[in-house]
């Protein structure tokens, strides 16, 4: 009989509860920091009621994002050229040492630029902080620190990966996505122990983070039908295929932008220039600013009242008031008279809807890639969801002319998960993250799962052809 390793059980338990709680507290504080930066720089705090900087004057939007990326460019230049570099989370999992104060500055800068309006995701920051804290935890418990300790090295690798996933799970209250990020992307090794360890730490982090930052709806999908349909399954297959192609191209683009970042003094002028361009674009497309919440919500909030009787979908007055369409309509855009509601869906209104969504899609993709190319650090999870939501909505608007029994919001949900799956090459993580962020009914796992499967297959094939 194999002897029980009580020491290992002890540190696994401590990592799950203690390290998970610390990471959760940090994730909660990072969210509060984001809100604080938004309030100081832009004069608003993102929420389910105001998903983006729609009410902020254009001049302030331009000044905020330009100043934010300008300040970050100077600090990142000093951080990357004068001190020890901060490795990526993947390198940290494979043994790269994350320096303490440099990592903290690096993390805070990512939150700062997103809060000031830069078009980039904020999910890398809590993952990096989680990985750094995990390395210190392993040092305390002497996990994988000695030469020739192959088993300890594997344990250390597991702890760092799971802690990074817990950072993601904590900041978005998405423990399933945090666990799958660790085992599907970082470890690429799904075992019972790793799944249990990852889910336990991510759940702990999510619980503690929520206690600090509060529990808020991230994406409002209240305008969605209540039940899945056979036609929605067919849409999922077609939309998943399209998102697989677009997601693979977005992945190639983000990797190109990452590999062509400036490394010297040019960082200090390219980043504020990217901020200025982002601000100018936001004059016409304010939903382009930030990590993608506003752009994604534009898709999720698209509602066609005249087809609601067929699909059974309904949009509450509160959801209509908080819709990006209402903010884009201006002061006269009261609920019931916004650009996506009112009279029967005529061709001129359809083209207007498709035009706004297409402009949002193109602007978000290009500005995000430009921000990465300029030297900014951050993620593409939320931008990927935004692109998928808007693409799914565009396809859904056309789909409703043939199958009015479905809702546009359901199409946006499917597109968001499918494109994220393709861009991240992580179907399980993508599916769970979108479902957790939207709090979608569990039965929609079926069409979403089909779309994610199609997207993963098409994107992997295309990426092999393009490599």
Coordinates of C-alpha atoms in Angstrom, one line a residue:
X1 CA 0.0 0.0 0.0
X2 CA 1.3 3.4 -1.0
X3 CA 2.2 5.6 2.0
X4 CA 0.0 8.8 2.4
X5 CA 2.0 11.9 1.8
X6 CA 0.5 14.1 4.5
X7 CA 2.9 17.0 3.8
X8 CA 1.7 17.2 0.2
X9 CA -1.9 17.0 1.3
X10 CA -1.2 19.8 3.7
X11 CA 0.3 22.2 1.2
X12 CA -2.4 21.4 -1.4
X13 CA -5.0 22.3 1.2
X14 CA -3.2 25.5 2.2
X15 CA -2.8 26.4 -1.5
X16 CA -6.5 25.8 -2.2
X17 CA -7.7 27.9 0.8
X18 CA -5.0 30.3 1.8
X19 CA -3.4 31.1 -1.5
X20 CA -6.8 31.0 -3.2
X21 CA -8.1 33.6 -0.7
X22 CA -5.1 35.8 -1.1
X23 CA -5.4 35.7 -4.9
X24 CA -9.1 36.4 -4.5
X25 CA -8.5 39.4 -2.3
X26 CA -6.0 40.8 -4.9
X27 CA -8.5 40.2 -7.7
X28 CA -11.1 42.1 -5.8
X29 CA -8.7 45.0 -5.1
X30 CA -7.6 45.1 -8.7
X31 CA -11.3 45.5 -9.8
X32 CA -11.8 48.3 -7.3
X33 CA -8.6 49.9 -8.6
X34 CA -10.1 49.7 -12.1
X35 CA -13.2 51.5 -10.9
X36 CA -11.1 54.1 -9.2
X37 CA -9.0 54.8 -12.3
X38 CA -12.2 55.1 -14.4
X39 CA -13.7 57.5 -12.0
X40 CA -10.7 59.8 -11.9
X41 CA -9.7 59.6 -15.6
X42 CA -13.2 59.4 -17.2
X43 CA -15.6 60.4 -14.5
X44 CA -17.7 57.2 -14.6
X45 CA -17.6 53.7 -13.2
X46 CA -18.5 50.8 -15.5
X47 CA -21.5 48.7 -14.4
X48 CA -24.5 46.9 -15.7
X49 CA -26.2 50.3 -16.0
X50 CA -23.3 52.1 -17.8
X51 CA -21.2 49.5 -19.7
X52 CA -18.9 52.0 -21.3
X53 CA -17.8 55.6 -21.5
X54 CA -20.8 56.7 -23.5
X55 CA -21.7 59.6 -21.3
X56 CA -18.1 61.0 -21.1
X57 CA -17.4 64.0 -23.2
X58 CA -15.3 63.3 -26.3
X59 CA -12.5 65.6 -25.3
X60 CA -12.2 63.9 -21.9
X61 CA -12.1 60.5 -23.6
X62 CA -9.3 61.6 -25.9
X63 CA -7.3 63.2 -23.1
X64 CA -7.8 60.2 -20.7
X65 CA -6.6 57.4 -23.0
X66 CA -3.8 59.5 -24.5
X67 CA -2.5 60.5 -21.0
X68 CA -3.0 56.9 -19.7
X69 CA -1.0 55.3 -22.4
X70 CA 1.6 58.1 -22.4
X71 CA 2.3 57.6 -18.6
X72 CA 2.3 53.8 -19.0
X73 CA 4.7 54.1 -22.0
X74 CA 7.3 55.9 -19.9
X75 CA 7.0 53.5 -16.9
X76 CA 7.1 50.5 -19.1
X77 CA 10.2 51.7 -20.9
X78 CA 12.0 52.1 -17.6
X79 CA 10.6 48.8 -16.3
X80 CA 11.6 46.8 -19.4
X81 CA 15.0 48.4 -20.0
X82 CA 16.4 49.3 -16.6
X83 CA 15.1 46.5 -14.3
X84 CA 14.5 42.7 -14.3
X85 CA 11.9 41.8 -16.9
X86 CA 8.6 40.3 -16.0
X87 CA 8.1 37.0 -17.9
X88 CA 4.8 35.8 -19.3
X89 CA 2.6 33.5 -17.2
X90 CA 3.4 30.6 -19.5
X91 CA 7.1 31.2 -18.9
X92 CA 6.5 31.5 -15.1
X93 CA 4.7 28.1 -15.2
X94 CA 7.8 26.6 -16.9
X95 CA 10.2 28.0 -14.3
X96 CA 10.7 31.7 -15.2
X97 CA 11.1 33.8 -12.0
X98 CA 8.6 36.6 -11.6
X99 CA 10.3 39.5 -9.7
X100 CA 8.2 40.9 -6.9
X101 CA 7.9 44.7 -7.2
X102 CA 8.3 44.7 -11.0
X103 CA 5.4 42.3 -11.3
X104 CA 3.2 44.5 -9.1
X105 CA 4.0 47.6 -11.1
X106 CA 3.4 45.7 -14.4
X107 CA 0.1 44.5 -13.1
X108 CA -1.1 47.9 -11.9
X109 CA -0.1 49.5 -15.2
X110 CA -2.3 47.1 -17.1
X111 CA -5.3 48.0 -14.9
X112 CA -4.4 51.7 -15.2
X113 CA -4.5 51.7 -19.0
X114 CA -7.7 49.8 -19.3
X115 CA -9.3 52.2 -16.7
X116 CA -8.2 55.2 -18.8
X117 CA -9.8 53.7 -21.9
X118 CA -7.2 51.7 -23.7
X119 CA -8.6 49.0 -26.0
X120 CA -7.1 45.9 -24.4
X121 CA -8.1 43.2 -21.9
X122 CA -7.4 43.3 -18.1
X123 CA -7.4 39.6 -17.4
X124 CA -3.6 39.1 -17.7
X125 CA -3.0 41.3 -14.6
X126 CA -4.6 39.0 -12.0
X127 CA -3.1 36.0 -13.7
X128 CA 0.4 37.4 -13.4
X129 CA -0.2 38.4 -9.8
X130 CA -1.5 34.9 -9.0
X131 CA 1.5 33.3 -10.6
X132 CA 3.9 35.5 -8.7
X133 CA 2.2 34.8 -5.4
X134 CA 2.2 31.1 -6.2
X135 CA 6.0 31.1 -6.7
X136 CA 6.4 32.7 -3.3
X137 CA 4.1 30.2 -1.8
X138 CA 6.2 27.4 -3.3
X139 CA 9.3 29.0 -1.8
X140 CA 7.8 28.9 1.7
X141 CA 6.8 25.3 1.4
X142 CA 10.0 24.3 -0.5
X143 CA 8.0 22.9 -3.4
X144 CA 10.2 22.2 -6.4
X145 CA 13.1 24.1 -5.1
X146 CA 15.8 21.5 -5.1
X147 CA 17.8 20.0 -8.0
X148 CA 16.9 16.6 -9.0
X149 CA 13.4 16.9 -7.5
X150 CA 11.4 16.1 -10.6
X151 CA 8.2 15.5 -8.8
X152 CA 8.5 18.7 -6.9
X153 CA 9.1 20.6 -10.1
X154 CA 5.9 19.2 -11.5
X155 CA 4.1 20.2 -8.4
X156 CA 5.5 23.7 -8.5
X157 CA 4.4 24.0 -12.1
X158 CA 0.9 22.9 -11.2
X159 CA 0.6 25.4 -8.3
X160 CA 1.7 28.3 -10.5
X161 CA -0.7 27.4 -13.3
X162 CA -3.6 26.9 -11.0
X163 CA -2.9 30.1 -9.2
X164 CA -2.9 32.0 -12.5
X165 CA -6.2 30.5 -13.4
X166 CA -7.5 31.4 -9.9
X167 CA -6.7 35.1 -10.7
X168 CA -8.9 34.9 -13.8
X169 CA -11.6 33.1 -11.9
X170 CA -11.5 35.7 -9.1
X171 CA -11.6 38.8 -11.1
X172 CA -14.6 37.6 -13.3
X173 CA -16.3 35.4 -10.7
X174 CA -15.8 32.5 -13.1
X175 CA -14.3 29.5 -11.3
X176 CA -14.9 27.1 -14.2
X177 CA -13.1 29.3 -16.7
X178 CA -10.2 29.8 -14.2
X179 CA -9.8 26.1 -13.8
X180 CA -10.0 25.3 -17.5
X181 CA -7.5 28.2 -18.2
X182 CA -5.0 26.4 -16.0
X183 CA -5.4 22.8 -17.2
X184 CA -6.3 23.5 -20.9
X185 CA -4.0 26.4 -21.8
X186 CA -1.1 26.5 -19.3
X187 CA -0.7 22.8 -18.2
X188 CA -2.3 21.2 -21.3
X189 CA -2.8 18.2 -19.0
X190 CA -6.3 17.4 -17.7
X191 CA -6.1 15.0 -14.7
X192 CA -8.5 14.6 -11.8
X193 CA -6.0 16.1 -9.3
X194 CA -5.4 19.2 -11.4
X195 CA -9.1 19.7 -12.2
X196 CA -10.0 19.4 -8.5
X197 CA -7.1 21.6 -7.3
X198 CA -7.8 24.2 -10.0
X199 CA -11.5 24.3 -9.3
X200 CA -11.0 24.5 -5.6
X201 CA -8.6 27.4 -5.7
X202 CA -10.6 29.3 -8.4
X203 CA -13.8 28.9 -6.4
X204 CA -12.1 30.2 -3.3
X205 CA -10.7 33.1 -5.2
X206 CA -14.0 33.9 -6.7
X207 CA -15.8 33.8 -3.4
X208 CA -13.3 36.2 -1.7
X209 CA -13.1 38.5 -4.6
X210 CA -16.9 38.9 -4.8
X211 CA -17.0 39.7 -1.1
X212 CA -14.6 42.6 -1.8
X213 CA -15.8 44.0 -5.2
X214 CA -19.4 42.9 -4.9
X215 CA -21.5 40.7 -7.2
X216 CA -22.6 42.5 -10.3
X217 CA -24.0 41.4 -13.7
X218 CA -21.2 41.6 -16.2
X219 CA -23.2 41.1 -19.4
X220 CA -26.9 41.7 -19.6
X221 CA -28.6 39.0 -21.8
X222 CA -32.1 39.7 -20.6
X223 CA -33.3 40.2 -24.2
X224 CA -32.7 36.5 -25.0
X225 CA -35.2 33.8 -25.6
X226 CA -35.8 31.3 -22.8
X227 CA -35.4 28.1 -24.7
X228 CA -33.1 26.7 -27.3
X229 CA -34.5 25.6 -30.7
X230 CA -33.5 23.3 -33.5
X231 CA -32.9 26.3 -35.8
X232 CA -30.6 27.8 -33.2
X233 CA -28.5 24.6 -33.3
X234 CA -28.1 25.1 -37.1
X235 CA -27.2 28.7 -36.5
X236 CA -24.6 27.6 -33.9
X237 CA -22.9 25.3 -36.5
X238 CA -22.8 28.0 -39.2
X239 CA -21.8 30.8 -36.8
X240 CA -19.2 28.6 -35.2
X241 CA -17.6 28.0 -38.6
X242 CA -17.5 31.7 -39.4
X243 CA -16.1 32.6 -36.0
X244 CA -13.5 29.9 -36.4
X245 CA -12.1 31.7 -39.4
X246 CA -12.3 35.2 -37.9
X247 CA -11.0 34.0 -34.5
X248 CA -8.0 32.3 -36.1
X249 CA -7.2 35.5 -38.0
X250 CA -7.5 37.6 -34.9
X251 CA -5.2 35.2 -33.1
X252 CA -2.6 35.6 -35.9
X253 CA -3.0 39.3 -35.7
X254 CA -2.6 39.5 -32.0
X255 CA 0.5 37.3 -32.1
X256 CA 2.0 39.5 -34.9
X257 CA 1.3 42.6 -32.8
X258 CA 2.9 41.1 -29.7
X259 CA 6.0 40.0 -31.6
X260 CA 6.5 43.5 -33.2
X261 CA 6.2 45.5 -30.0
X262 CA 8.8 48.3 -29.7
X263 CA 11.6 47.5 -27.3
X264 CA 13.4 50.8 -27.0
X265 CA 12.7 54.5 -26.6
X266 CA 10.1 54.4 -29.3
X267 CA 7.8 52.9 -26.8
X268 CA 7.4 56.3 -25.2
X269 CA 5.9 57.9 -28.3
X270 CA 4.1 54.9 -29.9
X271 CA 1.9 54.2 -26.9
X272 CA 0.6 57.8 -26.5
X273 CA 0.0 57.9 -30.2
X274 CA -2.0 54.7 -30.0
X275 CA -4.0 56.4 -27.2
X276 CA -4.6 59.5 -29.3
X277 CA -5.9 57.4 -32.2
X278 CA -8.1 55.4 -29.8
X279 CA -9.5 58.6 -28.5
X280 CA -10.2 60.0 -31.9
X281 CA -11.9 56.8 -33.0
X282 CA -14.0 56.9 -29.8
X283 CA -15.6 60.2 -31.0
X284 CA -17.6 58.1 -33.5
X285 CA -17.3 54.7 -31.8
X286 CA -17.3 55.3 -28.0
X287 CA -17.8 51.6 -27.3
X288 CA -14.3 50.9 -28.7
X289 CA -12.7 52.1 -25.4
X290 CA -11.9 49.8 -22.6
X291 CA -11.6 46.0 -22.4
X292 CA -14.5 45.3 -24.6
X293 CA -17.5 45.2 -22.2
X294 CA -19.3 48.1 -24.0
X295 CA -18.8 46.6 -27.5
X296 CA -19.9 43.2 -26.4
X297 CA -23.0 44.6 -24.7
X298 CA -23.9 46.3 -27.9
X299 CA -24.4 42.9 -29.4
X300 CA -26.1 41.3 -26.4
X301 CA -28.6 44.2 -26.1
X302 CA -29.7 44.2 -29.8
X303 CA -33.4 43.5 -29.6
X304 CA -36.1 43.4 -32.3
X305 CA -39.4 44.0 -30.5
X306 CA -41.6 43.1 -33.5
X307 CA -40.1 39.6 -33.6
X308 CA -40.3 39.1 -29.8
X309 CA -43.7 37.4 -30.0
X310 CA -42.2 34.7 -32.2
X311 CA -39.1 34.1 -30.2
X312 CA -40.6 34.7 -26.7
X313 CA -37.7 37.2 -25.9
X314 CA -38.4 40.3 -23.9
X315 CA -36.4 43.3 -22.9
X316 CA -37.1 45.0 -19.6
X317 CA -37.2 48.8 -19.2
X318 CA -34.1 48.6 -17.1
X319 CA -32.2 46.6 -19.8
X320 CA -33.4 49.0 -22.5
X321 CA -32.2 52.0 -20.5
X322 CA -28.8 50.5 -19.9
X323 CA -28.4 49.3 -23.5
X324 CA -25.5 50.8 -25.5
X325 CA -28.0 51.5 -28.3
X326 CA -29.8 53.9 -26.0
X327 CA -26.6 55.8 -25.2
X328 CA -25.7 55.9 -28.9
X329 CA -29.1 57.3 -29.7
X330 CA -28.3 60.4 -27.6
X331 CA -30.5 62.4 -25.3
X332 CA -33.7 61.5 -27.3
X333 CA -33.0 57.8 -27.1
X334 CA -35.4 56.9 -24.3
X335 CA -36.3 53.2 -23.9
X336 CA -38.7 52.3 -26.7
X337 CA -37.4 54.8 -29.1
X338 CA -33.8 53.7 -29.4
X339 CA -32.3 52.8 -32.8
X340 CA -32.9 49.1 -32.4
X341 CA -36.5 49.3 -31.3
X342 CA -39.9 50.7 -32.4
X343 CA -41.3 50.3 -35.9
X344 CA -41.2 47.1 -38.0
X345 CA -37.8 46.0 -39.1
X346 CA -37.4 47.7 -42.5
X347 CA -34.4 47.4 -44.7
X348 CA -33.1 50.9 -44.0
X349 CA -33.1 50.2 -40.2
X350 CA -31.5 46.8 -40.8
X351 CA -28.7 48.3 -42.7
X352 CA -28.2 50.9 -40.0
X353 CA -28.0 48.2 -37.4
X354 CA -25.5 46.2 -39.4
X355 CA -23.5 49.3 -40.2
X356 CA -23.1 50.2 -36.5
X357 CA -22.2 46.7 -35.6
X358 CA -19.7 46.3 -38.5
X359 CA -18.1 49.6 -37.6
X360 CA -17.8 48.5 -34.0
X361 CA -16.3 45.1 -35.0
X362 CA -13.7 46.6 -37.3
X363 CA -12.8 49.4 -35.0
X364 CA -12.4 47.2 -31.9
X365 CA -10.3 44.7 -33.8
X366 CA -7.9 47.2 -35.3
X367 CA -7.6 49.5 -32.3
X368 CA -6.9 46.5 -30.0
X369 CA -4.2 45.2 -32.3
X370 CA -2.8 48.7 -32.6
X371 CA -2.7 49.0 -28.8
X372 CA -0.8 45.7 -28.4
X373 CA 1.6 46.7 -31.3
X374 CA 2.4 50.0 -29.6
X375 CA 3.9 48.2 -26.6
X376 CA 1.0 47.8 -24.2
X377 CA 0.6 44.7 -22.1
X378 CA -2.7 43.1 -21.6
X379 CA -5.1 40.4 -22.7
X380 CA -7.4 39.7 -25.6
X381 CA -10.1 37.7 -23.8
X382 CA -12.6 40.5 -23.5
X383 CA -11.9 42.0 -26.9
X384 CA -12.4 38.5 -28.3
X385 CA -15.8 38.3 -26.6
X386 CA -16.7 41.7 -28.0
X387 CA -15.7 40.7 -31.6
X388 CA -17.7 37.5 -31.3
X389 CA -20.8 39.2 -29.8
X390 CA -20.9 41.8 -32.6
X391 CA -20.2 39.2 -35.3
X392 CA -22.8 36.8 -33.9
X393 CA -25.3 39.7 -33.8
X394 CA -24.7 40.7 -37.4
X395 CA -25.3 37.1 -38.5
X396 CA -28.2 36.8 -36.2
X397 CA -30.0 39.8 -37.7
X398 CA -29.9 38.2 -41.1
X399 CA -30.8 34.8 -39.5
X400 CA -34.0 36.2 -38.0
X401 CA -35.5 36.9 -41.5
X402 CA -35.5 33.1 -42.1
X403 CA -36.0 31.9 -38.5
X404 CA -37.8 34.5 -36.4
X405 CA -38.3 32.0 -33.6
X406 CA -34.7 32.8 -32.4
X407 CA -33.5 36.0 -30.7
X408 CA -30.5 38.1 -31.7
X409 CA -29.1 38.0 -28.2
X410 CA -28.9 34.2 -28.4
X411 CA -27.0 34.6 -31.6
X412 CA -24.6 37.1 -29.9
X413 CA -24.0 34.6 -27.1
X414 CA -23.1 31.9 -29.5
X415 CA -20.8 34.1 -31.5
X416 CA -19.0 35.4 -28.4
X417 CA -18.1 31.9 -27.2
X418 CA -17.2 30.6 -30.6
X419 CA -14.8 33.4 -31.5
X420 CA -13.2 33.4 -28.1
X421 CA -12.7 29.6 -28.5
X422 CA -10.9 30.2 -31.8
X423 CA -8.8 33.1 -30.8
X424 CA -7.6 31.4 -27.6
X425 CA -7.6 27.8 -28.9
X426 CA -9.3 26.8 -25.7
X427 CA -12.9 25.7 -26.3
X428 CA -13.7 24.6 -22.7
X429 CA -12.3 27.8 -21.1
X430 CA -14.1 30.0 -23.7
X431 CA -17.4 28.3 -23.4
X432 CA -17.4 28.4 -19.6
X433 CA -16.1 32.0 -19.4
X434 CA -18.9 33.3 -21.6
X435 CA -21.6 31.3 -19.9
X436 CA -20.4 32.4 -16.5
X437 CA -20.1 36.1 -17.4
X438 CA -23.6 36.2 -18.9
X439 CA -25.2 33.8 -16.4
X440 CA -26.9 32.2 -19.3
X441 CA -29.5 29.4 -18.8
X442 CA -27.7 26.0 -18.6
X443 CA -29.6 24.6 -21.5
X444 CA -27.8 27.0 -23.8
X445 CA -24.6 25.0 -23.2
X446 CA -25.9 22.8 -26.0
X447 CA -25.9 25.3 -28.9
X448 CA -22.9 27.1 -27.4
X449 CA -21.0 23.9 -27.2
X450 CA -21.8 23.0 -30.8
X451 CA -20.6 26.4 -32.0
X452 CA -17.4 26.2 -29.9
X453 CA -16.7 22.7 -31.3
X454 CA -17.1 23.9 -34.9
X455 CA -15.0 27.0 -34.2
X456 CA -12.2 25.0 -32.5
X457 CA -12.1 22.6 -35.4
X458 CA -12.1 25.2 -38.2
X459 CA -9.6 27.5 -36.4
X460 CA -7.1 24.8 -35.6
X461 CA -7.2 23.6 -39.3
X462 CA -6.8 27.2 -40.6
X463 CA -4.0 28.0 -38.2
X464 CA -2.1 24.9 -39.3
X465 CA -2.5 26.1 -42.9
X466 CA -1.3 29.6 -42.1
X467 CA 1.7 28.6 -40.0

